[in-house]
């Protein structure tokens, strides 16, 4: 039994921390205000191999495991949660399903470009009328002689603004309750696939969240990802893994809250001494620290379960739920420690609070995680 | 990275779980009501090695580390917090102090008896006027030739009713503050040592808690345990490790609450279906399950560090405060899920709740843990 990171993982952590501190953090505020992901940041991430963390080396990736992915997402999110989710969504929502369900031809076609960052990846699952209830999707793909004709709307597509390739979940058998949906790989420049509005969000503002309209968008027959009728399985399996990435993102934000609050409390003087001397402040710092420490164990335990080939549905759901709630509470405490300054953009903690909230919502709301965990107790 | 318990500890866990289910669970309600654990149970626990957890095999102990202790504590506390607390005070307080501070002769004299369960041990730090504030201790030891003369009152002494030997902290340098405290090994039949009646506690009732009165108790100088004026440091080391076992006990109590609540929710029918199918109930259970897993990871993390000889004070404090508060929450929710039945002694969850509350108080209150945790981040090191 050994909870410590391996030497390789520790080195990766060190490397990511330096990248986050030197490159990601200094420009995070600017990205948040402009609500844009500059191509240079994507380029930086690509150069470090962050778009091919888990892609095997033969396709141009780094061939690393889920623990490594969590390290990357945690450390980058500690500096900028929007950049963190760009990396997480690309890897776990687009690359992973192609790796898990793709044919050799599909892998050869897409993975090298995804690994190099030439193409950013995204997942189109949610629709205006179907969020947690993913099975109720209405976007349709109908097979005709010239291929799959897709019609419908997808929204809340993370990375949609920059993505070159998406995994699309669409209805192929409307009357088959169990095998209603199928997954497809779609190149975003396919005629008939049009990007709609980019959401103006509370947080993770530099990460794009796009709407896509499909109007008789024709996909080649071999765009099908996995078997026809298995789209819900592709989506849910993908989200099971993606959840761990979001848990790591939440952990990174919470860690930043801990560091920033402790640092501020040591220097802010009131009543003649640093507020760090006040028990009220100490209790908040302790509360954040307890949550962060526990969340970190939950995240890496789930990642480890995935890496050793165990069923990680429960541990992944627990990690995501726990880390997300820790993260929001930590960010709220952090703003409180900073007082009025925390409410202003001169310090990063108000951004942390805005960013934190999304971790309780996307890739399975906290409520959905509880349903998943309770199911594991049904026995 | 490897989150699996080593095989020998899996075997230990199974053994402890079997004993707890067969020998403890059916009787725990009686022990709680009668505020007593029958002595033959202690003998059986000793046979399993649970009375000499940390003591090395050469003295007849099990030679386990903190991870092993955490495994045992969780399984025993799953069915009876009081029995676990008795083991905790004996192993993680009294025996641990011997292992940290006693000399060779003292170990040779006492450890075999403590390991075999022939003698139960107790550890005496708190006083009526000094709990978290250890340096405010008033119990005094004054040197008189080759003996120390102890006077004062010790309070909340777990196992004190049955203990045959005590490790007692006393002021040896009155103006020394924390640096003026020493520890003494005092046998029960030493003249001047007496114990009060068992405290009538809210929970952990199977475990006995008494006051220990010291009136001109003469202790030979060779029974000083550890260096003179060094007991504060030793006691803090003892408490650090004790926090891991309290955390593990808390996990056990919370797991008991969860398992009972799940079983009840599946068979209790309301509105035509088991209440397990109601989302409000499911969500309470999901939170309990999640926090139990988080708590166990924290306890194991601290135990692994302790076993590896690395600093673990911070991690032990985090594990202790998280697990103890989590356990009380879990037990309260388990009562809620049981409804009116949960408010009676017909089901064990009300006992678990009473037991769990102590874990937030004993061996460093939650408030003390938070100070330790905050200090780690707020003081320049």
PDB file of C-alpha atoms in Angstrom, chain B residues 30-316:
ATOM      1  CA  UNK B  30     -25.974  -4.947  26.807  1.00  0.00           C
ATOM      2  CA  UNK B  31     -22.461  -3.631  27.314  1.00  0.00           C
ATOM      3  CA  UNK B  32     -23.698  -0.144  26.539  1.00  0.00           C
ATOM      4  CA  UNK B  33     -26.593  -0.427  29.006  1.00  0.00           C
ATOM      5  CA  UNK B  34     -24.534  -2.052  31.741  1.00  0.00           C
ATOM      6  CA  UNK B  35     -21.554   0.221  31.074  1.00  0.00           C
ATOM      7  CA  UNK B  36     -19.191  -2.706  31.171  1.00  0.00           C
ATOM      8  CA  UNK B  37     -17.255  -5.070  28.930  1.00  0.00           C
ATOM      9  CA  UNK B  38     -16.988  -8.563  30.442  1.00  0.00           C
ATOM     10  CA  UNK B  39     -13.369  -9.427  31.167  1.00  0.00           C
ATOM     11  CA  UNK B  40     -13.500 -12.649  29.165  1.00  0.00           C
ATOM     12  CA  UNK B  41     -14.016 -10.523  26.070  1.00  0.00           C
ATOM     13  CA  UNK B  42     -10.755  -8.755  26.830  1.00  0.00           C
ATOM     14  CA  UNK B  43      -9.063 -12.146  27.070  1.00  0.00           C
ATOM     15  CA  UNK B  44     -10.461 -13.124  23.670  1.00  0.00           C
ATOM     16  CA  UNK B  45      -9.305  -9.844  22.157  1.00  0.00           C
ATOM     17  CA  UNK B  46      -5.871 -10.557  23.588  1.00  0.00           C
ATOM     18  CA  UNK B  47      -5.808 -13.983  21.926  1.00  0.00           C
ATOM     19  CA  UNK B  48      -6.329 -12.254  18.579  1.00  0.00           C
ATOM     20  CA  UNK B  49      -3.409  -9.930  19.260  1.00  0.00           C
ATOM     21  CA  UNK B  50      -5.621  -6.863  19.585  1.00  0.00           C
ATOM     22  CA  UNK B  51      -4.365  -6.051  23.083  1.00  0.00           C
ATOM     23  CA  UNK B  52      -0.738  -5.861  22.001  1.00  0.00           C
ATOM     24  CA  UNK B  53      -1.155  -4.322  18.574  1.00  0.00           C
ATOM     25  CA  UNK B  54       2.023  -2.216  18.487  1.00  0.00           C
ATOM     26  CA  UNK B  55       4.106  -4.265  20.903  1.00  0.00           C
ATOM     27  CA  UNK B  56       6.820  -6.268  19.195  1.00  0.00           C
ATOM     28  CA  UNK B  57       6.635 -10.029  19.042  1.00  0.00           C
ATOM     29  CA  UNK B  58       9.564 -10.462  21.413  1.00  0.00           C
ATOM     30  CA  UNK B  59       7.350  -9.058  24.169  1.00  0.00           C
ATOM     31  CA  UNK B  60       4.397 -11.131  23.020  1.00  0.00           C
ATOM     32  CA  UNK B  61       2.669  -8.469  20.956  1.00  0.00           C
ATOM     33  CA  UNK B  62       1.390  -8.485  17.396  1.00  0.00           C
ATOM     34  CA  UNK B  63       4.096  -6.120  16.139  1.00  0.00           C
ATOM     35  CA  UNK B  64       1.724  -4.219  13.886  1.00  0.00           C
ATOM     36  CA  UNK B  65       1.988  -0.640  12.721  1.00  0.00           C
ATOM     37  CA  UNK B  66      -0.517   2.161  12.521  1.00  0.00           C
ATOM     38  CA  UNK B  67      -2.105   0.809   9.357  1.00  0.00           C
ATOM     39  CA  UNK B  68      -2.747  -2.503  11.096  1.00  0.00           C
ATOM     40  CA  UNK B  69      -4.181  -0.683  14.096  1.00  0.00           C
ATOM     41  CA  UNK B  70      -6.468   1.318  11.824  1.00  0.00           C
ATOM     42  CA  UNK B  71      -7.764  -1.883  10.258  1.00  0.00           C
ATOM     43  CA  UNK B  72      -8.576  -3.400  13.650  1.00  0.00           C
ATOM     44  CA  UNK B  73     -10.159  -0.225  14.999  1.00  0.00           C
ATOM     45  CA  UNK B  74     -12.491   0.177  12.048  1.00  0.00           C
ATOM     46  CA  UNK B  75     -13.754  -3.383  12.277  1.00  0.00           C
ATOM     47  CA  UNK B  76     -14.286  -3.369  16.052  1.00  0.00           C
ATOM     48  CA  UNK B  77     -15.912   0.076  16.045  1.00  0.00           C
ATOM     49  CA  UNK B  78     -18.230  -1.097  13.269  1.00  0.00           C
ATOM     50  CA  UNK B  79     -20.176  -2.888  15.999  1.00  0.00           C
ATOM     51  CA  UNK B  80     -19.131  -1.261  19.268  1.00  0.00           C
ATOM     52  CA  UNK B  81     -17.380   2.051  19.750  1.00  0.00           C
ATOM     53  CA  UNK B  82     -16.813   1.343  23.445  1.00  0.00           C
ATOM     54  CA  UNK B  83     -14.846  -1.822  22.806  1.00  0.00           C
ATOM     55  CA  UNK B  84     -12.773   0.007  20.216  1.00  0.00           C
ATOM     56  CA  UNK B  85     -12.119   2.851  22.651  1.00  0.00           C
ATOM     57  CA  UNK B  86     -10.943   0.398  25.296  1.00  0.00           C
ATOM     58  CA  UNK B  87      -8.483  -1.031  22.754  1.00  0.00           C
ATOM     59  CA  UNK B  88      -7.491   2.452  21.675  1.00  0.00           C
ATOM     60  CA  UNK B  89      -6.646   3.712  25.167  1.00  0.00           C
ATOM     61  CA  UNK B  90      -4.719   0.571  25.992  1.00  0.00           C
ATOM     62  CA  UNK B  91      -2.802   0.269  22.721  1.00  0.00           C
ATOM     63  CA  UNK B  92      -2.526   3.718  21.245  1.00  0.00           C
ATOM     64  CA  UNK B  93      -2.150   5.656  24.498  1.00  0.00           C
ATOM     65  CA  UNK B  94      -0.690   3.516  27.279  1.00  0.00           C
ATOM     66  CA  UNK B  95       1.336   0.963  25.293  1.00  0.00           C
ATOM     67  CA  UNK B  96       2.334   3.573  22.731  1.00  0.00           C
ATOM     68  CA  UNK B  97       3.771   5.787  25.473  1.00  0.00           C
ATOM     69  CA  UNK B  98       5.845   2.834  26.707  1.00  0.00           C
ATOM     70  CA  UNK B  99       7.088   2.221  23.186  1.00  0.00           C
ATOM     71  CA  UNK B 100       7.999   5.856  22.646  1.00  0.00           C
ATOM     72  CA  UNK B 101       9.577   6.648  25.996  1.00  0.00           C
ATOM     73  CA  UNK B 102      10.195   3.672  28.275  1.00  0.00           C
ATOM     74  CA  UNK B 103      13.649   2.206  28.834  1.00  0.00           C
ATOM     75  CA  UNK B 104      14.623  -1.411  28.254  1.00  0.00           C
ATOM     76  CA  UNK B 105      13.977  -2.542  31.815  1.00  0.00           C
ATOM     77  CA  UNK B 106      10.568  -0.902  31.902  1.00  0.00           C
ATOM     78  CA  UNK B 107       9.633  -2.489  28.598  1.00  0.00           C
ATOM     79  CA  UNK B 108      10.793  -5.906  29.738  1.00  0.00           C
ATOM     80  CA  UNK B 109       8.831  -5.580  32.957  1.00  0.00           C
ATOM     81  CA  UNK B 110       5.528  -4.261  31.623  1.00  0.00           C
ATOM     82  CA  UNK B 111       5.133  -4.960  27.919  1.00  0.00           C
ATOM     83  CA  UNK B 112       4.633  -8.735  28.180  1.00  0.00           C
ATOM     84  CA  UNK B 113       1.795  -8.217  30.672  1.00  0.00           C
ATOM     85  CA  UNK B 114       0.286  -5.427  28.592  1.00  0.00           C
ATOM     86  CA  UNK B 115       0.561  -7.483  25.410  1.00  0.00           C
ATOM     87  CA  UNK B 116      -1.053 -10.570  26.866  1.00  0.00           C
ATOM     88  CA  UNK B 117      -3.959  -8.639  28.322  1.00  0.00           C
ATOM     89  CA  UNK B 118      -3.041  -9.840  31.810  1.00  0.00           C
ATOM     90  CA  UNK B 119      -2.771  -6.157  32.645  1.00  0.00           C
ATOM     91  CA  UNK B 120      -4.890  -3.511  31.047  1.00  0.00           C
ATOM     92  CA  UNK B 121      -3.206  -0.134  30.742  1.00  0.00           C
ATOM     93  CA  UNK B 122      -4.429   3.446  31.051  1.00  0.00           C
ATOM     94  CA  UNK B 123      -2.936   6.815  30.226  1.00  0.00           C
ATOM     95  CA  UNK B 124      -3.524   9.852  32.410  1.00  0.00           C
ATOM     96  CA  UNK B 125      -3.079  13.317  30.956  1.00  0.00           C
ATOM     97  CA  UNK B 126      -6.291  15.351  31.425  1.00  0.00           C
ATOM     98  CA  UNK B 127      -7.314  16.952  34.698  1.00  0.00           C
ATOM     99  CA  UNK B 128     -10.486  18.652  35.889  1.00  0.00           C
ATOM    100  CA  UNK B 129      -8.926  21.985  35.014  1.00  0.00           C
ATOM    101  CA  UNK B 130      -6.769  21.007  32.067  1.00  0.00           C
ATOM    102  CA  UNK B 131      -7.925  19.370  28.869  1.00  0.00           C
ATOM    103  CA  UNK B 132      -6.711  20.820  25.591  1.00  0.00           C
ATOM    104  CA  UNK B 133      -4.434  23.179  27.545  1.00  0.00           C
ATOM    105  CA  UNK B 134      -1.976  20.549  28.720  1.00  0.00           C
ATOM    106  CA  UNK B 135       0.544  23.029  30.077  1.00  0.00           C
ATOM    107  CA  UNK B 136      -2.022  24.167  32.682  1.00  0.00           C
ATOM    108  CA  UNK B 137      -1.569  20.855  34.460  1.00  0.00           C
ATOM    109  CA  UNK B 138      -1.532  21.032  38.262  1.00  0.00           C
ATOM    110  CA  UNK B 139      -0.878  17.403  39.230  1.00  0.00           C
ATOM    111  CA  UNK B 140       2.609  17.600  40.696  1.00  0.00           C
ATOM    112  CA  UNK B 141       5.518  15.227  41.246  1.00  0.00           C
ATOM    113  CA  UNK B 142       8.048  16.318  43.821  1.00  0.00           C
ATOM    114  CA  UNK B 143      11.340  14.548  44.292  1.00  0.00           C
ATOM    115  CA  UNK B 144      12.043  13.107  47.740  1.00  0.00           C
ATOM    116  CA  UNK B 145      15.320  11.224  47.733  1.00  0.00           C
ATOM    117  CA  UNK B 146      14.960   8.249  45.423  1.00  0.00           C
ATOM    118  CA  UNK B 147      11.248   8.619  44.998  1.00  0.00           C
ATOM    119  CA  UNK B 148       8.810  10.986  43.357  1.00  0.00           C
ATOM    120  CA  UNK B 149       5.744  12.002  45.330  1.00  0.00           C
ATOM    121  CA  UNK B 150       2.680  12.540  43.178  1.00  0.00           C
ATOM    122  CA  UNK B 151      -0.342  14.593  44.180  1.00  0.00           C
ATOM    123  CA  UNK B 152      -3.313  15.659  42.123  1.00  0.00           C
ATOM    124  CA  UNK B 153      -6.343  14.483  40.208  1.00  0.00           C
ATOM    125  CA  UNK B 154      -6.510  13.041  36.720  1.00  0.00           C
ATOM    126  CA  UNK B 155      -9.758  12.980  34.796  1.00  0.00           C
ATOM    127  CA  UNK B 156     -11.393  11.169  31.861  1.00  0.00           C
ATOM    128  CA  UNK B 157      -9.098   8.187  32.335  1.00  0.00           C
ATOM    129  CA  UNK B 158     -10.258   5.554  29.871  1.00  0.00           C
ATOM    130  CA  UNK B 159      -9.778   1.983  31.177  1.00  0.00           C
ATOM    131  CA  UNK B 160      -9.024   3.455  34.608  1.00  0.00           C
ATOM    132  CA  UNK B 161     -11.512   1.233  36.408  1.00  0.00           C
ATOM    133  CA  UNK B 162      -9.753  -1.964  35.340  1.00  0.00           C
ATOM    134  CA  UNK B 163      -6.238  -0.782  34.553  1.00  0.00           C
ATOM    135  CA  UNK B 164      -3.405  -2.407  36.457  1.00  0.00           C
ATOM    136  CA  UNK B 165      -0.873   0.122  35.312  1.00  0.00           C
ATOM    137  CA  UNK B 166      -1.078   3.815  34.497  1.00  0.00           C
ATOM    138  CA  UNK B 167       1.205   6.157  32.625  1.00  0.00           C
ATOM    139  CA  UNK B 168       0.628   9.407  34.520  1.00  0.00           C
ATOM    140  CA  UNK B 169       1.742  12.853  33.416  1.00  0.00           C
ATOM    141  CA  UNK B 170       2.691  15.267  36.217  1.00  0.00           C
ATOM    142  CA  UNK B 171       4.434  18.603  36.612  1.00  0.00           C
ATOM    143  CA  UNK B 172       8.028  18.093  37.699  1.00  0.00           C
ATOM    144  CA  UNK B 173       9.088  21.668  37.067  1.00  0.00           C
ATOM    145  CA  UNK B 174       6.188  23.902  38.126  1.00  0.00           C
ATOM    146  CA  UNK B 175       7.408  26.983  36.246  1.00  0.00           C
ATOM    147  CA  UNK B 176       8.456  24.934  33.199  1.00  0.00           C
ATOM    148  CA  UNK B 177       5.153  25.074  31.332  1.00  0.00           C
ATOM    149  CA  UNK B 178       5.048  22.310  28.745  1.00  0.00           C
ATOM    150  CA  UNK B 179       8.734  21.716  29.372  1.00  0.00           C
ATOM    151  CA  UNK B 180       8.074  20.917  33.024  1.00  0.00           C
ATOM    152  CA  UNK B 181       6.020  17.767  32.572  1.00  0.00           C
ATOM    153  CA  UNK B 182       7.203  14.195  33.128  1.00  0.00           C
ATOM    154  CA  UNK B 183       5.578  10.772  32.841  1.00  0.00           C
ATOM    155  CA  UNK B 184       5.514   8.075  35.512  1.00  0.00           C
ATOM    156  CA  UNK B 185       4.650   4.413  35.435  1.00  0.00           C
ATOM    157  CA  UNK B 186       2.342   3.802  38.385  1.00  0.00           C
ATOM    158  CA  UNK B 187       0.825   0.447  39.273  1.00  0.00           C
ATOM    159  CA  UNK B 188      -2.745   0.331  40.446  1.00  0.00           C
ATOM    160  CA  UNK B 189      -2.010  -1.003  43.955  1.00  0.00           C
ATOM    161  CA  UNK B 190       0.477   1.769  44.741  1.00  0.00           C
ATOM    162  CA  UNK B 191      -0.636   3.314  48.068  1.00  0.00           C
ATOM    163  CA  UNK B 192      -2.367   6.669  47.613  1.00  0.00           C
ATOM    164  CA  UNK B 193      -3.741   5.903  44.139  1.00  0.00           C
ATOM    165  CA  UNK B 194      -7.492   5.563  44.012  1.00  0.00           C
ATOM    166  CA  UNK B 195     -10.108   5.740  41.308  1.00  0.00           C
ATOM    167  CA  UNK B 196     -13.544   7.251  41.345  1.00  0.00           C
ATOM    168  CA  UNK B 197     -16.774   5.687  40.098  1.00  0.00           C
ATOM    169  CA  UNK B 198     -17.261   5.097  36.388  1.00  0.00           C
ATOM    170  CA  UNK B 199     -18.449   8.238  34.662  1.00  0.00           C
ATOM    171  CA  UNK B 200     -22.059   7.999  33.522  1.00  0.00           C
ATOM    172  CA  UNK B 201     -21.354   8.888  29.918  1.00  0.00           C
ATOM    173  CA  UNK B 202     -23.552   9.662  26.951  1.00  0.00           C
ATOM    174  CA  UNK B 203     -21.794   7.154  24.727  1.00  0.00           C
ATOM    175  CA  UNK B 204     -18.777   4.880  24.620  1.00  0.00           C
ATOM    176  CA  UNK B 205     -20.444   3.453  27.701  1.00  0.00           C
ATOM    177  CA  UNK B 206     -18.950  -0.022  27.412  1.00  0.00           C
ATOM    178  CA  UNK B 207     -15.585   1.607  27.942  1.00  0.00           C
ATOM    179  CA  UNK B 208     -14.961   2.705  31.514  1.00  0.00           C
ATOM    180  CA  UNK B 209     -13.872   6.257  32.301  1.00  0.00           C
ATOM    181  CA  UNK B 210     -12.846   7.279  35.795  1.00  0.00           C
ATOM    182  CA  UNK B 211     -11.130   9.923  37.812  1.00  0.00           C
ATOM    183  CA  UNK B 212      -7.739   8.950  39.244  1.00  0.00           C
ATOM    184  CA  UNK B 213      -6.787  10.517  42.563  1.00  0.00           C
ATOM    185  CA  UNK B 214      -3.210  10.719  43.660  1.00  0.00           C
ATOM    186  CA  UNK B 215      -2.513  11.406  47.328  1.00  0.00           C
ATOM    187  CA  UNK B 216       1.141  11.237  48.287  1.00  0.00           C
ATOM    188  CA  UNK B 217       1.701   8.453  45.799  1.00  0.00           C
ATOM    189  CA  UNK B 218       5.346   7.457  46.117  1.00  0.00           C
ATOM    190  CA  UNK B 219       6.903   6.333  42.855  1.00  0.00           C
ATOM    191  CA  UNK B 220      10.481   5.016  42.727  1.00  0.00           C
ATOM    192  CA  UNK B 221      12.686   7.171  40.505  1.00  0.00           C
ATOM    193  CA  UNK B 222      13.283   4.277  38.115  1.00  0.00           C
ATOM    194  CA  UNK B 223       9.590   4.464  37.202  1.00  0.00           C
ATOM    195  CA  UNK B 224      10.050   7.802  35.500  1.00  0.00           C
ATOM    196  CA  UNK B 225       9.025   7.040  31.898  1.00  0.00           C
ATOM    197  CA  UNK B 226      11.206   8.867  29.405  1.00  0.00           C
ATOM    198  CA  UNK B 227      13.437  11.802  30.152  1.00  0.00           C
ATOM    199  CA  UNK B 228      12.697  14.221  32.946  1.00  0.00           C
ATOM    200  CA  UNK B 229      10.546  17.159  31.751  1.00  0.00           C
ATOM    201  CA  UNK B 230      10.126  15.543  28.350  1.00  0.00           C
ATOM    202  CA  UNK B 231       6.651  14.090  28.681  1.00  0.00           C
ATOM    203  CA  UNK B 232       4.849  16.871  26.826  1.00  0.00           C
ATOM    204  CA  UNK B 233       6.738  16.026  23.658  1.00  0.00           C
ATOM    205  CA  UNK B 234       6.237  12.301  24.221  1.00  0.00           C
ATOM    206  CA  UNK B 235       2.530  12.788  24.959  1.00  0.00           C
ATOM    207  CA  UNK B 236       2.060  14.794  21.789  1.00  0.00           C
ATOM    208  CA  UNK B 237       3.672  11.962  19.824  1.00  0.00           C
ATOM    209  CA  UNK B 238       1.323   9.524  21.515  1.00  0.00           C
ATOM    210  CA  UNK B 239      -1.663  11.699  20.665  1.00  0.00           C
ATOM    211  CA  UNK B 240      -0.566  12.040  17.047  1.00  0.00           C
ATOM    212  CA  UNK B 241      -0.785   8.293  16.645  1.00  0.00           C
ATOM    213  CA  UNK B 242      -3.917   8.102  18.764  1.00  0.00           C
ATOM    214  CA  UNK B 243      -5.570  10.451  16.298  1.00  0.00           C
ATOM    215  CA  UNK B 244      -5.137   7.906  13.540  1.00  0.00           C
ATOM    216  CA  UNK B 245      -6.875   5.227  15.574  1.00  0.00           C
ATOM    217  CA  UNK B 246      -9.688   7.614  16.533  1.00  0.00           C
ATOM    218  CA  UNK B 247     -10.100   8.406  12.855  1.00  0.00           C
ATOM    219  CA  UNK B 248     -10.289   4.710  12.024  1.00  0.00           C
ATOM    220  CA  UNK B 249     -12.808   4.134  14.829  1.00  0.00           C
ATOM    221  CA  UNK B 250     -14.905   6.963  13.435  1.00  0.00           C
ATOM    222  CA  UNK B 251     -14.860   5.321  10.017  1.00  0.00           C
ATOM    223  CA  UNK B 252     -16.014   2.075  11.633  1.00  0.00           C
ATOM    224  CA  UNK B 253     -18.897   3.773  13.439  1.00  0.00           C
ATOM    225  CA  UNK B 254     -19.955   5.603  10.289  1.00  0.00           C
ATOM    226  CA  UNK B 255     -19.819   2.382   8.320  1.00  0.00           C
ATOM    227  CA  UNK B 256     -22.034   0.763  10.916  1.00  0.00           C
ATOM    228  CA  UNK B 257     -24.488   3.615  10.532  1.00  0.00           C
ATOM    229  CA  UNK B 258     -24.452   3.286   6.742  1.00  0.00           C
ATOM    230  CA  UNK B 259     -24.838  -0.488   6.690  1.00  0.00           C
ATOM    231  CA  UNK B 260     -27.720  -0.395   9.154  1.00  0.00           C
ATOM    232  CA  UNK B 261     -29.375   2.463   7.284  1.00  0.00           C
ATOM    233  CA  UNK B 262     -29.065   0.748   3.895  1.00  0.00           C
ATOM    234  CA  UNK B 263     -30.511  -2.482   5.272  1.00  0.00           C
ATOM    235  CA  UNK B 264     -33.368  -0.639   6.943  1.00  0.00           C
ATOM    236  CA  UNK B 265     -34.139   1.518   3.900  1.00  0.00           C
ATOM    237  CA  UNK B 266     -34.389  -1.544   1.689  1.00  0.00           C
ATOM    238  CA  UNK B 267     -36.969  -3.286   3.869  1.00  0.00           C
ATOM    239  CA  UNK B 268     -38.953  -0.315   5.159  1.00  0.00           C
ATOM    240  CA  UNK B 269     -41.900   0.289   2.871  1.00  0.00           C
ATOM    241  CA  UNK B 270     -43.658   3.647   2.630  1.00  0.00           C
ATOM    242  CA  UNK B 271     -45.930   4.930  -0.137  1.00  0.00           C
ATOM    243  CA  UNK B 272     -45.890   1.465  -1.644  1.00  0.00           C
ATOM    244  CA  UNK B 273     -42.170   1.003  -2.108  1.00  0.00           C
ATOM    245  CA  UNK B 274     -39.009   0.628  -0.060  1.00  0.00           C
ATOM    246  CA  UNK B 275     -37.827   4.009   1.153  1.00  0.00           C
ATOM    247  CA  UNK B 276     -34.445   3.156  -0.426  1.00  0.00           C
ATOM    248  CA  UNK B 277     -36.087   4.121  -3.716  1.00  0.00           C
ATOM    249  CA  UNK B 278     -36.780   7.665  -2.521  1.00  0.00           C
ATOM    250  CA  UNK B 279     -34.184  10.117  -3.757  1.00  0.00           C
ATOM    251  CA  UNK B 280     -34.053  11.953  -0.428  1.00  0.00           C
ATOM    252  CA  UNK B 281     -33.013   8.743   1.296  1.00  0.00           C
ATOM    253  CA  UNK B 282     -30.633   7.729  -1.491  1.00  0.00           C
ATOM    254  CA  UNK B 283     -28.828  11.037  -1.335  1.00  0.00           C
ATOM    255  CA  UNK B 284     -28.257  10.787   2.397  1.00  0.00           C
ATOM    256  CA  UNK B 285     -26.874   7.293   1.913  1.00  0.00           C
ATOM    257  CA  UNK B 286     -24.695   8.410  -1.015  1.00  0.00           C
ATOM    258  CA  UNK B 287     -23.173  11.197   1.063  1.00  0.00           C
ATOM    259  CA  UNK B 288     -22.481   8.803   3.904  1.00  0.00           C
ATOM    260  CA  UNK B 289     -20.816   6.284   1.581  1.00  0.00           C
ATOM    261  CA  UNK B 290     -18.707   8.964  -0.065  1.00  0.00           C
ATOM    262  CA  UNK B 291     -17.540  10.502   3.184  1.00  0.00           C
ATOM    263  CA  UNK B 292     -16.726   7.102   4.656  1.00  0.00           C
ATOM    264  CA  UNK B 293     -14.483   6.316   1.695  1.00  0.00           C
ATOM    265  CA  UNK B 294     -12.842   9.735   1.966  1.00  0.00           C
ATOM    266  CA  UNK B 295     -12.338   9.261   5.693  1.00  0.00           C
ATOM    267  CA  UNK B 296     -10.806   5.839   5.316  1.00  0.00           C
ATOM    268  CA  UNK B 297      -8.350   7.152   2.732  1.00  0.00           C
ATOM    269  CA  UNK B 298      -7.341   9.960   5.112  1.00  0.00           C
ATOM    270  CA  UNK B 299      -6.814   7.573   8.028  1.00  0.00           C
ATOM    271  CA  UNK B 300      -4.819   5.201   5.854  1.00  0.00           C
ATOM    272  CA  UNK B 301      -2.739   8.041   4.433  1.00  0.00           C
ATOM    273  CA  UNK B 302      -1.742   9.187   7.926  1.00  0.00           C
ATOM    274  CA  UNK B 303      -1.086   5.602   9.017  1.00  0.00           C
ATOM    275  CA  UNK B 304       1.133   4.920   6.012  1.00  0.00           C
ATOM    276  CA  UNK B 305       3.204   8.011   6.757  1.00  0.00           C
ATOM    277  CA  UNK B 306       3.510   7.051  10.419  1.00  0.00           C
ATOM    278  CA  UNK B 307       4.554   3.520   9.507  1.00  0.00           C
ATOM    279  CA  UNK B 308       7.145   4.877   7.084  1.00  0.00           C
ATOM    280  CA  UNK B 309       8.649   7.030   9.829  1.00  0.00           C
ATOM    281  CA  UNK B 310       7.709  10.246   8.069  1.00  0.00           C
ATOM    282  CA  UNK B 311       6.060  13.306   9.655  1.00  0.00           C
ATOM    283  CA  UNK B 312       2.333  12.716   9.948  1.00  0.00           C
ATOM    284  CA  UNK B 313       1.027  15.187  12.557  1.00  0.00           C
ATOM    285  CA  UNK B 314      -0.777  17.285   9.946  1.00  0.00           C
ATOM    286  CA  UNK B 315      -2.285  14.303   8.153  1.00  0.00           C
ATOM    287  CA  UNK B 316      -3.356  12.686  11.446  1.00  0.00           C
TER     288      UNK B 316
END
